[in-house]
mmCIF file of C-alpha atoms in Angstrom:
data_model
loop_
_atom_site.group_PDB
_atom_site.id
_atom_site.type_symbol
_atom_site.label_atom_id
_atom_site.label_comp_id
_atom_site.label_asym_id
_atom_site.label_seq_id
_atom_site.Cartn_x
_atom_site.Cartn_y
_atom_site.Cartn_z
ATOM 1 C CA MET P 1 -27.549 -30.310 165.724
ATOM 2 C CA ASN P 2 -30.296 -31.013 168.268
ATOM 3 C CA LEU P 3 -33.120 -32.810 166.432
ATOM 4 C CA THR P 4 -35.690 -32.853 169.239
ATOM 5 C CA GLY P 5 -37.549 -29.729 168.129
ATOM 6 C CA THR P 6 -39.449 -28.601 165.061
ATOM 7 C CA ILE P 7 -38.831 -26.311 162.119
ATOM 8 C CA THR P 8 -39.691 -22.688 163.001
ATOM 9 C CA LEU P 9 -39.956 -19.553 160.927
ATOM 10 C CA ALA P 10 -36.554 -18.582 162.313
ATOM 11 C CA HIS P 11 -35.043 -21.449 160.305
ATOM 12 C CA GLY P 12 -35.930 -19.523 157.152
ATOM 13 C CA SER P 13 -35.078 -16.027 158.358
ATOM 14 C CA GLY P 14 -31.500 -15.784 157.146
ATOM 15 C CA GLY P 15 -30.092 -15.603 160.674
ATOM 16 C CA ARG P 16 -28.288 -17.945 163.044
ATOM 17 C CA ALA P 17 -31.059 -20.569 163.158
ATOM 18 C CA MET P 18 -31.108 -20.822 159.365
ATOM 19 C CA HIS P 19 -27.347 -21.128 159.157
ATOM 20 C CA GLN P 20 -27.396 -23.895 161.746
ATOM 21 C CA LEU P 21 -30.053 -25.752 159.768
ATOM 22 C CA VAL P 22 -28.169 -25.383 156.496
ATOM 23 C CA ASP P 23 -24.616 -25.905 157.771
ATOM 24 C CA ASP P 24 -25.117 -28.411 160.565
ATOM 25 C CA LEU P 25 -27.821 -30.531 158.973
ATOM 26 C CA ILE P 26 -28.273 -30.075 155.221
ATOM 27 C CA ARG P 27 -24.706 -29.360 154.104
ATOM 28 C CA ARG P 28 -23.241 -31.877 156.515
ATOM 29 C CA THR P 29 -25.584 -34.598 155.251
ATOM 30 C CA PHE P 30 -24.967 -33.867 151.554
ATOM 31 C CA SER P 31 -21.248 -33.116 151.984
ATOM 32 C CA ASN P 32 -19.127 -33.152 148.797
ATOM 33 C CA PRO P 33 -16.312 -30.946 147.440
ATOM 34 C CA LEU P 34 -18.511 -28.721 145.254
ATOM 35 C CA LEU P 35 -21.034 -28.113 148.045
ATOM 36 C CA GLU P 36 -18.296 -27.434 150.583
ATOM 37 C CA GLU P 37 -17.108 -24.420 148.574
ATOM 38 C CA GLY P 38 -20.040 -22.605 150.207
ATOM 39 C CA GLU P 39 -20.881 -20.372 147.253
ATOM 40 C CA ASP P 40 -24.358 -19.448 146.017
ATOM 41 C CA GLN P 41 -23.828 -21.651 142.983
ATOM 42 C CA ALA P 42 -22.006 -24.839 142.072
ATOM 43 C CA ARG P 43 -18.963 -24.235 139.862
ATOM 44 C CA ILE P 44 -18.484 -27.232 137.585
ATOM 45 C CA PRO P 45 -15.457 -27.460 135.246
ATOM 46 C CA LEU P 46 -16.677 -27.634 131.639
ATOM 47 C CA ALA P 47 -13.869 -29.994 130.683
ATOM 48 C CA GLN P 48 -15.325 -32.522 133.113
ATOM 49 C CA LEU P 49 -18.613 -32.451 131.216
ATOM 50 C CA THR P 50 -17.359 -32.381 127.635
ATOM 51 C CA ALA P 51 -15.095 -35.332 128.314
ATOM 52 C CA GLN P 52 -18.191 -37.501 128.875
ATOM 53 C CA GLY P 53 -20.462 -36.492 126.015
ATOM 54 C CA ASP P 54 -21.425 -33.990 123.348
ATOM 55 C CA ARG P 55 -24.715 -32.673 124.798
ATOM 56 C CA LEU P 56 -25.865 -31.401 128.172
ATOM 57 C CA ALA P 57 -29.120 -32.736 129.630
ATOM 58 C CA PHE P 58 -30.969 -30.565 132.144
ATOM 59 C CA THR P 59 -34.231 -31.389 133.929
ATOM 60 C CA THR P 60 -36.276 -30.275 136.932
ATOM 61 C CA ASP P 61 -39.144 -31.685 138.963
ATOM 62 C CA SER P 62 -41.103 -30.921 142.144
ATOM 63 C CA TYR P 63 -42.377 -33.366 144.749
ATOM 64 C CA VAL P 64 -45.477 -32.926 146.902
ATOM 65 C CA VAL P 65 -46.283 -36.546 147.802
ATOM 66 C CA THR P 66 -48.442 -37.336 150.812
ATOM 67 C CA PRO P 67 -47.666 -39.012 153.145
ATOM 68 C CA LEU P 68 -44.040 -37.915 153.308
ATOM 69 C CA GLU P 69 -42.909 -41.416 154.268
ATOM 70 C CA PHE P 70 -44.316 -44.678 152.910
ATOM 71 C CA PRO P 71 -43.263 -48.331 152.573
ATOM 72 C CA GLY P 72 -39.976 -48.504 150.688
ATOM 73 C CA GLY P 73 -39.153 -44.803 150.599
ATOM 74 C CA ASN P 74 -40.040 -41.189 151.285
ATOM 75 C CA ILE P 75 -40.319 -37.853 149.507
ATOM 76 C CA GLY P 76 -36.517 -37.551 149.546
ATOM 77 C CA THR P 77 -35.842 -40.808 147.717
ATOM 78 C CA LEU P 78 -38.502 -39.829 145.175
ATOM 79 C CA ALA P 79 -36.857 -36.453 144.586
ATOM 80 C CA ILE P 80 -33.423 -37.940 143.920
ATOM 81 C CA ASN P 81 -34.454 -40.980 141.890
ATOM 82 C CA GLY P 82 -37.111 -39.125 139.936
ATOM 83 C CA THR P 83 -34.642 -36.537 138.672
ATOM 84 C CA VAL P 84 -31.906 -39.112 138.050
ATOM 85 C CA ASN P 85 -34.358 -41.167 136.000
ATOM 86 C CA ASP P 86 -35.553 -38.193 133.944
ATOM 87 C CA LEU P 87 -31.946 -37.674 132.895
ATOM 88 C CA ALA P 88 -31.182 -41.351 132.356
ATOM 89 C CA VAL P 89 -34.083 -42.086 130.001
ATOM 90 C CA GLY P 90 -32.853 -39.267 127.764
ATOM 91 C CA GLY P 91 -29.613 -41.191 127.351
ATOM 92 C CA ALA P 92 -27.727 -38.954 129.793
ATOM 93 C CA LYS P 93 -25.276 -39.912 132.514
ATOM 94 C CA PRO P 94 -26.669 -38.101 135.605
ATOM 95 C CA LEU P 95 -23.998 -36.118 137.441
ATOM 96 C CA TYR P 96 -25.206 -33.202 139.573
ATOM 97 C CA LEU P 97 -28.436 -32.219 141.319
ATOM 98 C CA SER P 98 -29.776 -29.097 142.974
ATOM 99 C CA CYS P 99 -32.282 -29.316 145.788
ATOM 100 C CA GLY P 100 -34.809 -26.746 147.011
ATOM 101 C CA PHE P 101 -36.899 -27.234 150.160
ATOM 102 C CA ILE P 102 -40.160 -25.497 151.052
ATOM 103 C CA ILE P 103 -40.829 -26.470 154.670
ATOM 104 C CA GLU P 104 -43.969 -25.838 156.685
ATOM 105 C CA GLU P 105 -43.425 -24.455 160.163
ATOM 106 C CA GLY P 106 -43.838 -27.276 162.669
ATOM 107 C CA LEU P 107 -42.225 -30.091 160.695
ATOM 108 C CA PRO P 108 -40.264 -32.232 163.200
ATOM 109 C CA LEU P 109 -36.522 -31.787 162.752
ATOM 110 C CA GLU P 110 -36.106 -35.525 163.192
ATOM 111 C CA THR P 111 -38.390 -36.163 160.211
ATOM 112 C CA PHE P 112 -36.487 -33.655 158.084
ATOM 113 C CA ALA P 113 -33.155 -35.220 159.049
ATOM 114 C CA ARG P 114 -34.439 -38.674 158.153
ATOM 115 C CA ILE P 115 -35.517 -37.462 154.718
ATOM 116 C CA LEU P 116 -32.166 -35.750 154.147
ATOM 117 C CA GLN P 117 -30.319 -38.940 155.026
ATOM 118 C CA ALA P 118 -32.499 -40.916 152.608
ATOM 119 C CA MET P 119 -31.650 -38.392 149.895
ATOM 120 C CA ARG P 120 -27.934 -38.776 150.551
ATOM 121 C CA LEU P 121 -28.166 -42.564 150.380
ATOM 122 C CA ALA P 122 -30.185 -42.390 147.149
ATOM 123 C CA ALA P 123 -27.695 -39.962 145.606
ATOM 124 C CA ASP P 124 -24.786 -42.210 146.548
ATOM 125 C CA GLU P 125 -26.530 -45.236 145.051
ATOM 126 C CA ALA P 126 -27.180 -43.359 141.802
ATOM 127 C CA GLY P 127 -23.649 -41.945 141.667
ATOM 128 C CA VAL P 128 -24.693 -38.281 141.693
ATOM 129 C CA GLN P 129 -23.882 -35.315 143.931
ATOM 130 C CA ILE P 130 -26.215 -32.670 145.379
ATOM 131 C CA VAL P 131 -24.145 -29.543 144.773
ATOM 132 C CA THR P 132 -26.419 -26.554 145.395
ATOM 133 C CA GLY P 133 -29.809 -25.723 146.855
ATOM 134 C CA ASP P 134 -32.137 -23.435 148.746
ATOM 135 C CA THR P 135 -34.356 -23.609 151.834
ATOM 136 C CA LYS P 136 -37.530 -21.665 152.595
ATOM 137 C CA VAL P 137 -39.857 -21.923 155.603
ATOM 138 C CA VAL P 138 -43.529 -20.920 155.403
ATOM 139 C CA GLN P 139 -46.082 -20.419 158.166
ATOM 140 C CA ARG P 140 -48.362 -23.225 159.309
ATOM 141 C CA GLY P 141 -50.892 -23.877 156.546
ATOM 142 C CA GLY P 142 -48.677 -22.237 153.926
ATOM 143 C CA ALA P 143 -47.590 -25.668 152.653
ATOM 144 C CA ASP P 144 -48.241 -29.288 153.581
ATOM 145 C CA LYS P 145 -45.238 -30.299 155.720
ATOM 146 C CA LEU P 146 -42.545 -30.424 153.013
ATOM 147 C CA PHE P 147 -42.228 -29.820 149.287
ATOM 148 C CA ILE P 148 -38.990 -30.540 147.390
ATOM 149 C CA ASN P 149 -37.753 -29.309 144.017
ATOM 150 C CA THR P 150 -34.780 -30.957 142.375
ATOM 151 C CA ALA P 151 -33.014 -30.099 139.142
ATOM 152 C CA GLY P 152 -30.438 -32.310 137.500
ATOM 153 C CA VAL P 153 -27.592 -32.022 135.024
ATOM 154 C CA GLY P 154 -26.161 -34.871 132.995
ATOM 155 C CA VAL P 155 -24.183 -35.506 129.839
ATOM 156 C CA ILE P 156 -25.405 -37.421 126.780
ATOM 157 C CA PRO P 157 -22.766 -39.493 124.973
ATOM 158 C CA ALA P 158 -22.492 -39.053 121.221
ATOM 159 C CA GLY P 159 -24.866 -41.249 119.224
ATOM 160 C CA PHE P 160 -27.573 -41.686 121.877
ATOM 161 C CA ASN P 161 -30.859 -40.189 120.687
ATOM 162 C CA PRO P 162 -34.004 -41.788 122.154
ATOM 163 C CA SER P 163 -37.131 -39.772 121.370
ATOM 164 C CA ALA P 164 -40.890 -40.177 121.731
ATOM 165 C CA GLY P 165 -41.206 -39.614 117.962
ATOM 166 C CA ARG P 166 -38.939 -42.449 116.785
ATOM 167 C CA ALA P 167 -41.156 -45.540 117.215
ATOM 168 C CA GLN P 168 -41.493 -47.554 114.005
ATOM 169 C CA ALA P 169 -43.778 -50.358 112.877
ATOM 170 C CA GLY P 170 -42.180 -53.667 113.792
ATOM 171 C CA ASP P 171 -40.541 -52.360 116.966
ATOM 172 C CA VAL P 172 -40.952 -54.138 120.303
ATOM 173 C CA VAL P 173 -42.186 -52.598 123.589
ATOM 174 C CA ILE P 174 -40.315 -53.553 126.770
ATOM 175 C CA VAL P 175 -40.816 -52.693 130.449
ATOM 176 C CA ASN P 176 -38.359 -53.480 133.236
ATOM 177 C CA GLY P 177 -40.755 -55.075 135.700
ATOM 178 C CA TRP P 178 -43.856 -54.876 137.889
ATOM 179 C CA LEU P 179 -46.247 -52.033 137.072
ATOM 180 C CA GLY P 180 -48.241 -49.799 139.418
ATOM 181 C CA ASP P 181 -46.411 -50.550 142.679
ATOM 182 C CA HIS P 182 -45.741 -46.915 143.606
ATOM 183 C CA GLY P 183 -49.278 -45.649 143.068
ATOM 184 C CA ALA P 184 -50.706 -48.595 144.997
ATOM 185 C CA ALA P 185 -48.184 -48.157 147.833
ATOM 186 C CA ILE P 186 -49.041 -44.464 148.269
ATOM 187 C CA LEU P 187 -52.778 -45.134 148.185
ATOM 188 C CA ASN P 188 -52.409 -47.876 150.784
ATOM 189 C CA ALA P 189 -50.089 -45.785 152.985
ATOM 190 C CA ARG P 190 -52.694 -43.035 153.290
ATOM 191 C CA GLY P 191 -54.738 -45.433 155.390
ATOM 192 C CA ASP P 192 -58.110 -44.155 154.196
ATOM 193 C CA LEU P 193 -59.269 -47.508 152.875
ATOM 194 C CA ALA P 194 -58.052 -49.919 155.593
ATOM 195 C CA LEU P 195 -56.842 -52.382 152.966
ATOM 196 C CA ASP P 196 -54.607 -55.211 154.158
ATOM 197 C CA ALA P 197 -51.982 -55.110 151.402
ATOM 198 C CA ASP P 198 -48.204 -55.345 151.680
ATOM 199 C CA ILE P 199 -47.063 -53.115 148.814
ATOM 200 C CA GLU P 200 -43.856 -51.063 148.636
ATOM 201 C CA THR P 201 -42.903 -48.310 146.247
ATOM 202 C CA ASP P 202 -40.707 -49.369 143.340
ATOM 203 C CA CYS P 203 -38.650 -46.159 143.682
ATOM 204 C CA ALA P 204 -35.137 -46.823 142.328
ATOM 205 C CA PRO P 205 -32.447 -45.210 140.157
ATOM 206 C CA LEU P 206 -32.485 -46.459 136.582
ATOM 207 C CA ASN P 207 -29.231 -45.029 135.242
ATOM 208 C CA ARG P 208 -27.237 -48.273 135.528
ATOM 209 C CA LEU P 209 -30.039 -50.142 133.800
ATOM 210 C CA VAL P 210 -30.182 -47.615 130.974
ATOM 211 C CA GLU P 211 -26.398 -47.794 130.500
ATOM 212 C CA ALA P 212 -26.670 -51.573 130.087
ATOM 213 C CA MET P 213 -29.520 -51.169 127.602
ATOM 214 C CA PHE P 214 -27.596 -48.701 125.456
ATOM 215 C CA ALA P 215 -24.557 -50.981 125.510
ATOM 216 C CA ALA P 216 -26.760 -53.726 124.054
ATOM 217 C CA CYS P 217 -28.554 -51.416 121.601
ATOM 218 C CA PRO P 218 -27.210 -47.892 120.994
ATOM 219 C CA ASP P 219 -30.231 -47.198 118.772
ATOM 220 C CA ILE P 220 -33.057 -47.424 121.316
ATOM 221 C CA HIS P 221 -35.916 -45.620 119.590
ATOM 222 C CA CYS P 222 -38.050 -44.464 122.566
ATOM 223 C CA LEU P 223 -37.354 -44.433 126.294
ATOM 224 C CA ARG P 224 -39.360 -42.908 129.162
ATOM 225 C CA ASP P 225 -39.916 -43.555 132.848
ATOM 226 C CA ALA P 226 -43.564 -44.334 133.550
ATOM 227 C CA THR P 227 -44.331 -42.009 136.477
ATOM 228 C CA ARG P 228 -47.587 -40.016 136.745
ATOM 229 C CA GLY P 229 -50.171 -41.479 134.379
ATOM 230 C CA GLY P 230 -48.352 -44.803 134.294
ATOM 231 C CA LEU P 231 -47.647 -47.053 131.336
ATOM 232 C CA ALA P 232 -50.751 -45.959 129.422
ATOM 233 C CA THR P 233 -49.741 -42.295 129.347
ATOM 234 C CA VAL P 234 -46.192 -43.003 128.152
ATOM 235 C CA LEU P 235 -47.388 -45.270 125.355
ATOM 236 C CA ASN P 236 -49.978 -42.730 124.237
ATOM 237 C CA GLU P 237 -47.217 -40.122 124.030
ATOM 238 C CA PHE P 238 -45.100 -42.486 121.920
ATOM 239 C CA ALA P 239 -48.019 -43.425 119.651
ATOM 240 C CA GLU P 240 -49.125 -39.840 119.088
ATOM 241 C CA ARG P 241 -45.642 -38.429 118.500
ATOM 242 C CA SER P 242 -44.619 -41.285 116.189
ATOM 243 C CA SER P 243 -47.997 -41.638 114.380
ATOM 244 C CA VAL P 244 -48.113 -45.383 115.011
ATOM 245 C CA ASP P 245 -50.259 -47.790 117.032
ATOM 246 C CA MET P 246 -49.011 -49.610 120.128
ATOM 247 C CA LEU P 247 -50.468 -53.119 120.512
ATOM 248 C CA LEU P 248 -50.265 -54.509 124.066
ATOM 249 C CA LYS P 249 -50.949 -58.048 125.244
ATOM 250 C CA GLU P 250 -52.852 -58.060 128.526
ATOM 251 C CA ALA P 251 -51.477 -61.485 129.442
ATOM 252 C CA ALA P 252 -47.915 -60.136 129.166
ATOM 253 C CA LEU P 253 -48.369 -57.169 131.530
ATOM 254 C CA PRO P 254 -46.407 -57.680 134.790
ATOM 255 C CA ILE P 255 -48.746 -56.656 137.620
ATOM 256 C CA ARG P 256 -48.444 -58.036 141.142
ATOM 257 C CA THR P 257 -51.480 -59.818 142.577
ATOM 258 C CA PRO P 258 -51.926 -57.318 145.490
ATOM 259 C CA VAL P 259 -51.826 -54.377 143.059
ATOM 260 C CA ARG P 260 -54.277 -56.026 140.693
ATOM 261 C CA GLY P 261 -56.566 -56.876 143.610
ATOM 262 C CA MET P 262 -56.495 -53.312 144.954
ATOM 263 C CA CYS P 263 -57.353 -51.966 141.523
ATOM 264 C CA GLU P 264 -60.271 -54.364 141.164
ATOM 265 C CA ILE P 265 -61.673 -53.357 144.554
ATOM 266 C CA LEU P 266 -61.345 -49.614 143.875
ATOM 267 C CA GLY P 267 -62.211 -49.593 140.189
ATOM 268 C CA LEU P 268 -58.748 -48.375 139.147
ATOM 269 C CA ASP P 269 -56.819 -49.357 136.039
ATOM 270 C CA PRO P 270 -53.240 -50.460 136.849
ATOM 271 C CA LEU P 271 -52.076 -49.233 133.445
ATOM 272 C CA TYR P 272 -52.519 -45.666 134.728
ATOM 273 C CA LEU P 273 -50.948 -46.159 138.168
ATOM 274 C CA ALA P 274 -47.723 -44.266 138.841
ATOM 275 C CA ASN P 275 -44.326 -45.933 138.971
ATOM 276 C CA GLU P 276 -41.041 -44.530 140.272
ATOM 277 C CA GLY P 277 -38.633 -47.208 139.124
ATOM 278 C CA LYS P 278 -40.057 -48.364 135.806
ATOM 279 C CA LEU P 279 -39.177 -47.449 132.265
ATOM 280 C CA VAL P 280 -40.758 -48.165 128.902
ATOM 281 C CA ALA P 281 -38.499 -48.829 125.925
ATOM 282 C CA VAL P 282 -39.269 -49.207 122.238
ATOM 283 C CA VAL P 283 -36.474 -51.024 120.418
ATOM 284 C CA PRO P 284 -35.926 -52.584 116.979
ATOM 285 C CA ALA P 285 -37.198 -56.166 116.978
ATOM 286 C CA ASP P 286 -33.812 -57.617 116.030
ATOM 287 C CA THR P 287 -32.236 -56.132 119.189
ATOM 288 C CA ALA P 288 -35.014 -57.046 121.649
ATOM 289 C CA ASP P 289 -33.421 -60.276 122.916
ATOM 290 C CA ALA P 290 -30.063 -58.599 123.514
ATOM 291 C CA VAL P 291 -31.708 -55.666 125.335
ATOM 292 C CA LEU P 292 -33.773 -58.011 127.513
ATOM 293 C CA ALA P 293 -30.738 -60.086 128.424
ATOM 294 C CA ALA P 294 -28.792 -56.952 129.366
ATOM 295 C CA MET P 295 -31.673 -55.654 131.476
ATOM 296 C CA GLN P 296 -32.173 -58.908 133.329
ATOM 297 C CA ARG P 297 -28.567 -58.828 134.538
ATOM 298 C CA ILE P 298 -29.250 -55.591 136.459
ATOM 299 C CA PRO P 299 -31.304 -55.672 139.701
ATOM 300 C CA GLU P 300 -33.695 -52.986 138.425
ATOM 301 C CA GLY P 301 -34.342 -55.111 135.335
ATOM 302 C CA TYR P 302 -34.633 -58.662 136.727
ATOM 303 C CA HIS P 303 -38.304 -58.834 135.703
ATOM 304 C CA ALA P 304 -37.986 -57.077 132.334
ATOM 305 C CA CYS P 305 -40.302 -58.415 129.668
ATOM 306 C CA ILE P 306 -41.805 -57.720 126.254
ATOM 307 C CA ILE P 307 -45.371 -56.453 126.535
ATOM 308 C CA GLY P 308 -46.252 -55.482 122.983
ATOM 309 C CA THR P 309 -45.346 -54.356 119.499
ATOM 310 C CA VAL P 310 -45.570 -51.277 117.293
ATOM 311 C CA GLU P 311 -47.795 -51.338 114.209
ATOM 312 C CA GLU P 312 -48.758 -48.994 111.427
ATOM 313 C CA GLY P 313 -51.547 -46.745 112.650
ATOM 314 C CA ASP P 314 -52.654 -43.274 113.604
ATOM 315 C CA GLY P 315 -51.660 -42.867 117.239
ATOM 316 C CA HIS P 316 -53.660 -45.348 119.313
ATOM 317 C CA VAL P 317 -52.742 -47.698 122.147
ATOM 318 C CA ILE P 318 -54.669 -50.959 121.809
ATOM 319 C CA LEU P 319 -54.890 -53.663 124.466
ATOM 320 C CA LYS P 320 -55.518 -57.233 123.333
ATOM 321 C CA THR P 321 -57.449 -58.699 126.251
ATOM 322 C CA ALA P 322 -57.133 -62.169 127.751
ATOM 323 C CA PHE P 323 -60.504 -63.003 126.170
ATOM 324 C CA GLY P 324 -59.308 -62.224 122.660
ATOM 325 C CA GLY P 325 -60.982 -58.829 122.339
ATOM 326 C CA GLU P 326 -59.424 -55.409 121.942
ATOM 327 C CA ARG P 327 -59.920 -52.078 123.681
ATOM 328 C CA ILE P 328 -58.471 -48.629 123.220
ATOM 329 C CA VAL P 329 -56.260 -47.457 126.099
ATOM 330 C CA ASP P 330 -56.666 -43.705 125.908
ATOM 331 C CA MET P 331 -54.917 -40.997 127.876
ATOM 332 C CA LEU P 332 -56.806 -40.128 131.075
ATOM 333 C CA PRO P 333 -58.455 -36.689 131.150
ATOM 334 C CA GLY P 334 -57.347 -36.306 134.811
ATOM 335 C CA GLU P 335 -55.310 -38.052 137.509
ATOM 336 C CA GLN P 336 -56.470 -41.279 139.165
ATOM 337 C CA LEU P 337 -54.611 -40.464 142.361
ATOM 338 C CA PRO P 338 -53.464 -36.931 143.272
ATOM 339 C CA ARG P 339 -50.142 -36.150 144.960
ATOM 340 C CA ILE P 340 -48.469 -39.500 144.370
ATOM 341 C CA CYS P 341 -45.050 -37.950 143.720
#
């Protein structure tokens, strides 16, 4: 397909132009046996699912990030990895994704093709297939370049049951690495602040990491990916649902110097910055060393570390500062940075 032009309303009209876009670009890029059947739905054998677990996991998410492309990724990699990770932190093995595009008239075809290719590469890395989808085109001003919705299906093996309400006093809190990279990368990529910082998104699939964690500890109590709202929001959800307190050690928090510096300049708190390749786990203390060792053998977990503990309480997140004091880390009433995913 010729990629020198732009998306037009004809590409969403149901006619020849739309079929060329779908068949020659989208379907060809995502090619797999289920997609090649060419039906309006993916037909997945149930036996294939039940052989891998006893529960089906199903999730959906939409992506409106701006800019569309940024250091280390683009809206397409976010859409794939974000949905894969939502499945993985529920204990599921991600298998199949759907993908819906809402495209603004005028988007360069070359840009769209680049995003599609990034999605294919991300799907291959995560071991999932994009098996169905939809494409709509709106007039100029009807959207902002490109919005993507993805839904995902996975299977949860018997015995895996992480939940935000299972944290217990004595548990240990673990993260898999540097915090706040994605939010800082998006803010810097917008170019409004002219900051000289070399920060890339942390966008990555976490399913292999989660598999290694469950192999080390099948009874992980809580597990979430720390996306919008960052670490602070996830821990507040755990604390509230479990009716416990989360005690963090500021000195143990893994935050890169450029991210910390950007936050200091702008008055932001890195605990609330978005991540797209970070998870937060709450595990029994006697399994923490085994879980850490398993994580650190996986690239997405090289920098995994313990950042705190769970204590009896009534639903607070408490940060023990480097100066020996304590402060409550509450849930933000709004978003520090809009449209970061």
